[in-house]
Amino acid sequence: MPPSHDPAREHRILDEIIVDCYDEEEELMGRYYYMTDNLEFPITATARMPLRGGTTEEKTEQIVEVDPKSETGSPIRLGVAEEGSERIHHISPADLVRLDTTPENLEIINDWLYWHDFELLH
């Protein structure tokens, strides 16, 4: 958990998102269902996108889903629609730099970032 303690956020995570989870796989599933049930898509996001050679670039795209594979205990990934294409690629919430979205969506993504000790988005 991050060094700055946020009791309200921790209460929400422990009592709403991962309540009754007994292992890491159940926690992942709890987060998946919480996100799919509560996020409103599409979400305009700027994310660090990997390039060849190990570098990254910031790119603004639309988040359109939570990766369905996350339902089976895989790490949470967000589906990003490629502009002008039917293709979707998946990124970690940790790759997000900015969101242009509702306060509720921002809170849901920040809960994930907080729990995994990443910097929160504003």
PDB file of C-alpha atoms in Angstrom:
ATOM      1  CA  MET A   1       0.000   0.000   0.000  1.00  0.00           C
ATOM      2  CA  PRO A   2       1.167   3.550  -0.630  1.00  0.00           C
ATOM      3  CA  PRO A   3       2.793   5.589   2.113  1.00  0.00           C
ATOM      4  CA  SER A   4      -0.020   8.196   2.219  1.00  0.00           C
ATOM      5  CA  HIS A   5      -2.799   6.510   4.138  1.00  0.00           C
ATOM      6  CA  ASP A   6      -6.353   7.111   2.846  1.00  0.00           C
ATOM      7  CA  PRO A   7      -8.828   5.492   5.274  1.00  0.00           C
ATOM      8  CA  ALA A   8     -11.936   6.243   3.168  1.00  0.00           C
ATOM      9  CA  ARG A   9     -10.384   4.721   0.045  1.00  0.00           C
ATOM     10  CA  GLU A  10      -9.114   1.687   1.965  1.00  0.00           C
ATOM     11  CA  HIS A  11     -12.558   1.163   3.497  1.00  0.00           C
ATOM     12  CA  ARG A  12     -14.179   1.238   0.040  1.00  0.00           C
ATOM     13  CA  ILE A  13     -11.605  -1.195  -1.370  1.00  0.00           C
ATOM     14  CA  LEU A  14     -11.781  -3.638   1.527  1.00  0.00           C
ATOM     15  CA  ASP A  15     -15.541  -3.459   2.153  1.00  0.00           C
ATOM     16  CA  GLU A  16     -16.938  -3.025  -1.371  1.00  0.00           C
ATOM     17  CA  ILE A  17     -14.420  -4.262  -3.917  1.00  0.00           C
ATOM     18  CA  ILE A  18     -12.574  -7.199  -2.394  1.00  0.00           C
ATOM     19  CA  VAL A  19     -14.894  -8.061   0.476  1.00  0.00           C
ATOM     20  CA  ASP A  20     -15.112 -11.837   1.102  1.00  0.00           C
ATOM     21  CA  CYS A  21     -12.078 -12.558  -1.113  1.00  0.00           C
ATOM     22  CA  TYR A  22      -9.792 -15.240   0.256  1.00  0.00           C
ATOM     23  CA  ASP A  23      -6.908 -15.212  -2.214  1.00  0.00           C
ATOM     24  CA  GLU A  24      -5.320 -13.143  -4.959  1.00  0.00           C
ATOM     25  CA  GLU A  25      -7.407 -14.735  -7.733  1.00  0.00           C
ATOM     26  CA  GLU A  26     -10.650 -13.848  -5.945  1.00  0.00           C
ATOM     27  CA  GLU A  27      -9.381 -10.286  -5.394  1.00  0.00           C
ATOM     28  CA  LEU A  28      -8.660  -9.949  -9.120  1.00  0.00           C
ATOM     29  CA  MET A  29     -12.160 -11.183  -9.920  1.00  0.00           C
ATOM     30  CA  GLY A  30     -13.655  -8.771  -7.366  1.00  0.00           C
ATOM     31  CA  ARG A  31     -11.831  -5.864  -8.983  1.00  0.00           C
ATOM     32  CA  TYR A  32     -12.921  -7.019 -12.450  1.00  0.00           C
ATOM     33  CA  TYR A  33     -16.608  -7.114 -11.485  1.00  0.00           C
ATOM     34  CA  TYR A  34     -16.392  -3.818  -9.611  1.00  0.00           C
ATOM     35  CA  MET A  35     -14.868  -2.121 -12.649  1.00  0.00           C
ATOM     36  CA  THR A  36     -17.182  -3.684 -15.238  1.00  0.00           C
ATOM     37  CA  ASP A  37     -20.252  -2.919 -13.118  1.00  0.00           C
ATOM     38  CA  ASN A  38     -19.298   0.674 -12.304  1.00  0.00           C
ATOM     39  CA  LEU A  39     -17.109   2.203 -15.024  1.00  0.00           C
ATOM     40  CA  GLU A  40     -18.946   4.176 -17.708  1.00  0.00           C
ATOM     41  CA  PHE A  41     -17.399   3.738 -21.161  1.00  0.00           C
ATOM     42  CA  PRO A  42     -15.955   5.168 -23.281  1.00  0.00           C
ATOM     43  CA  ILE A  43     -13.328   6.942 -21.202  1.00  0.00           C
ATOM     44  CA  THR A  44     -10.916   9.361 -22.845  1.00  0.00           C
ATOM     45  CA  ALA A  45      -7.459   8.534 -21.533  1.00  0.00           C
ATOM     46  CA  THR A  46      -3.881   9.484 -22.165  1.00  0.00           C
ATOM     47  CA  ALA A  47      -1.594   6.529 -21.619  1.00  0.00           C
ATOM     48  CA  ARG A  48       2.044   5.603 -22.011  1.00  0.00           C
ATOM     49  CA  MET A  49       2.121   3.307 -25.023  1.00  0.00           C
ATOM     50  CA  PRO A  50       5.113   1.059 -25.667  1.00  0.00           C
ATOM     51  CA  LEU A  51       7.167   1.518 -28.807  1.00  0.00           C
ATOM     52  CA  ARG A  52       9.791  -0.668 -30.373  1.00  0.00           C
ATOM     53  CA  GLY A  53      13.158  -0.306 -28.741  1.00  0.00           C
ATOM     54  CA  GLY A  54      11.715  -0.133 -25.238  1.00  0.00           C
ATOM     55  CA  THR A  55      10.602   3.506 -25.339  1.00  0.00           C
ATOM     56  CA  THR A  56       7.098   4.855 -24.810  1.00  0.00           C
ATOM     57  CA  GLU A  57       4.967   7.697 -26.110  1.00  0.00           C
ATOM     58  CA  GLU A  58       1.901   9.315 -24.594  1.00  0.00           C
ATOM     59  CA  LYS A  59      -1.190   8.773 -26.711  1.00  0.00           C
ATOM     60  CA  THR A  60      -4.813   9.784 -26.122  1.00  0.00           C
ATOM     61  CA  GLU A  61      -7.340   7.069 -26.914  1.00  0.00           C
ATOM     62  CA  GLN A  62     -10.690   5.684 -25.751  1.00  0.00           C
ATOM     63  CA  ILE A  63     -10.943   3.027 -23.057  1.00  0.00           C
ATOM     64  CA  VAL A  64     -13.912   0.882 -24.079  1.00  0.00           C
ATOM     65  CA  GLU A  65     -13.823  -2.130 -21.757  1.00  0.00           C
ATOM     66  CA  VAL A  66     -12.176  -4.062 -18.983  1.00  0.00           C
ATOM     67  CA  ASP A  67     -10.357  -7.004 -20.576  1.00  0.00           C
ATOM     68  CA  PRO A  68     -12.686 -10.041 -20.306  1.00  0.00           C
ATOM     69  CA  LYS A  69      -9.646 -12.217 -19.498  1.00  0.00           C
ATOM     70  CA  SER A  70      -9.454 -10.345 -16.183  1.00  0.00           C
ATOM     71  CA  GLU A  71     -12.630 -12.164 -15.112  1.00  0.00           C
ATOM     72  CA  THR A  72     -10.670 -15.411 -14.847  1.00  0.00           C
ATOM     73  CA  GLY A  73      -8.043 -14.093 -12.457  1.00  0.00           C
ATOM     74  CA  SER A  74      -5.685 -12.431 -14.935  1.00  0.00           C
ATOM     75  CA  PRO A  75      -4.355  -8.992 -13.942  1.00  0.00           C
ATOM     76  CA  ILE A  76      -6.718  -6.106 -14.676  1.00  0.00           C
ATOM     77  CA  ARG A  77      -6.205  -4.682 -18.157  1.00  0.00           C
ATOM     78  CA  LEU A  78      -8.231  -1.991 -19.892  1.00  0.00           C
ATOM     79  CA  GLY A  79      -9.307  -2.280 -23.531  1.00  0.00           C
ATOM     80  CA  VAL A  80      -8.287   0.674 -25.679  1.00  0.00           C
ATOM     81  CA  ALA A  81      -9.870   1.156 -29.105  1.00  0.00           C
ATOM     82  CA  GLU A  82      -7.498   2.041 -31.898  1.00  0.00           C
ATOM     83  CA  GLU A  83      -8.763   5.099 -33.767  1.00  0.00           C
ATOM     84  CA  GLY A  84     -10.332   4.207 -37.111  1.00  0.00           C
ATOM     85  CA  SER A  85     -10.156   0.481 -36.408  1.00  0.00           C
ATOM     86  CA  GLU A  86     -12.219  -2.270 -34.831  1.00  0.00           C
ATOM     87  CA  ARG A  87      -9.063  -3.434 -33.074  1.00  0.00           C
ATOM     88  CA  ILE A  88      -8.718  -3.261 -29.274  1.00  0.00           C
ATOM     89  CA  HIS A  89      -5.457  -3.577 -27.375  1.00  0.00           C
ATOM     90  CA  HIS A  90      -5.141  -3.847 -23.619  1.00  0.00           C
ATOM     91  CA  ILE A  91      -3.087  -1.798 -21.187  1.00  0.00           C
ATOM     92  CA  SER A  92      -2.525  -1.799 -17.461  1.00  0.00           C
ATOM     93  CA  PRO A  93      -4.181   0.969 -15.437  1.00  0.00           C
ATOM     94  CA  ALA A  94      -0.603   1.786 -14.348  1.00  0.00           C
ATOM     95  CA  ASP A  95       0.066   3.012 -17.918  1.00  0.00           C
ATOM     96  CA  LEU A  96      -2.521   5.802 -17.590  1.00  0.00           C
ATOM     97  CA  VAL A  97      -1.259   9.369 -17.399  1.00  0.00           C
ATOM     98  CA  ARG A  98      -4.527  11.356 -17.538  1.00  0.00           C
ATOM     99  CA  LEU A  99      -8.260  10.728 -17.725  1.00  0.00           C
ATOM    100  CA  ASP A 100     -10.926  13.020 -19.104  1.00  0.00           C
ATOM    101  CA  THR A 101     -13.898  11.406 -17.405  1.00  0.00           C
ATOM    102  CA  THR A 102     -16.442  11.550 -14.614  1.00  0.00           C
ATOM    103  CA  PRO A 103     -15.388  11.832 -10.965  1.00  0.00           C
ATOM    104  CA  GLU A 104     -16.821   8.335 -10.404  1.00  0.00           C
ATOM    105  CA  ASN A 105     -14.666   6.769 -13.134  1.00  0.00           C
ATOM    106  CA  LEU A 106     -11.610   8.609 -11.829  1.00  0.00           C
ATOM    107  CA  GLU A 107     -12.253   7.297  -8.314  1.00  0.00           C
ATOM    108  CA  ILE A 108     -12.560   3.688  -9.543  1.00  0.00           C
ATOM    109  CA  ILE A 109      -9.291   3.867 -11.488  1.00  0.00           C
ATOM    110  CA  ASN A 110      -7.553   5.665  -8.612  1.00  0.00           C
ATOM    111  CA  ASP A 111      -8.674   2.935  -6.193  1.00  0.00           C
ATOM    112  CA  TRP A 112      -6.789   0.403  -8.322  1.00  0.00           C
ATOM    113  CA  LEU A 113      -3.737   2.704  -8.568  1.00  0.00           C
ATOM    114  CA  TYR A 114      -3.768   3.385  -4.813  1.00  0.00           C
ATOM    115  CA  TRP A 115      -3.940  -0.295  -3.875  1.00  0.00           C
ATOM    116  CA  HIS A 116      -1.026  -1.103  -6.192  1.00  0.00           C
ATOM    117  CA  ASP A 117       1.064   1.835  -4.931  1.00  0.00           C
ATOM    118  CA  PHE A 118       0.985   3.947  -8.106  1.00  0.00           C
ATOM    119  CA  GLU A 119       0.596   7.700  -8.323  1.00  0.00           C
ATOM    120  CA  LEU A 120      -3.055   8.779  -8.453  1.00  0.00           C
ATOM    121  CA  LEU A 121      -4.499  10.581 -11.445  1.00  0.00           C
ATOM    122  CA  HIS A 122      -6.041  14.047 -11.181  1.00  0.00           C
TER     123      HIS A 122
END
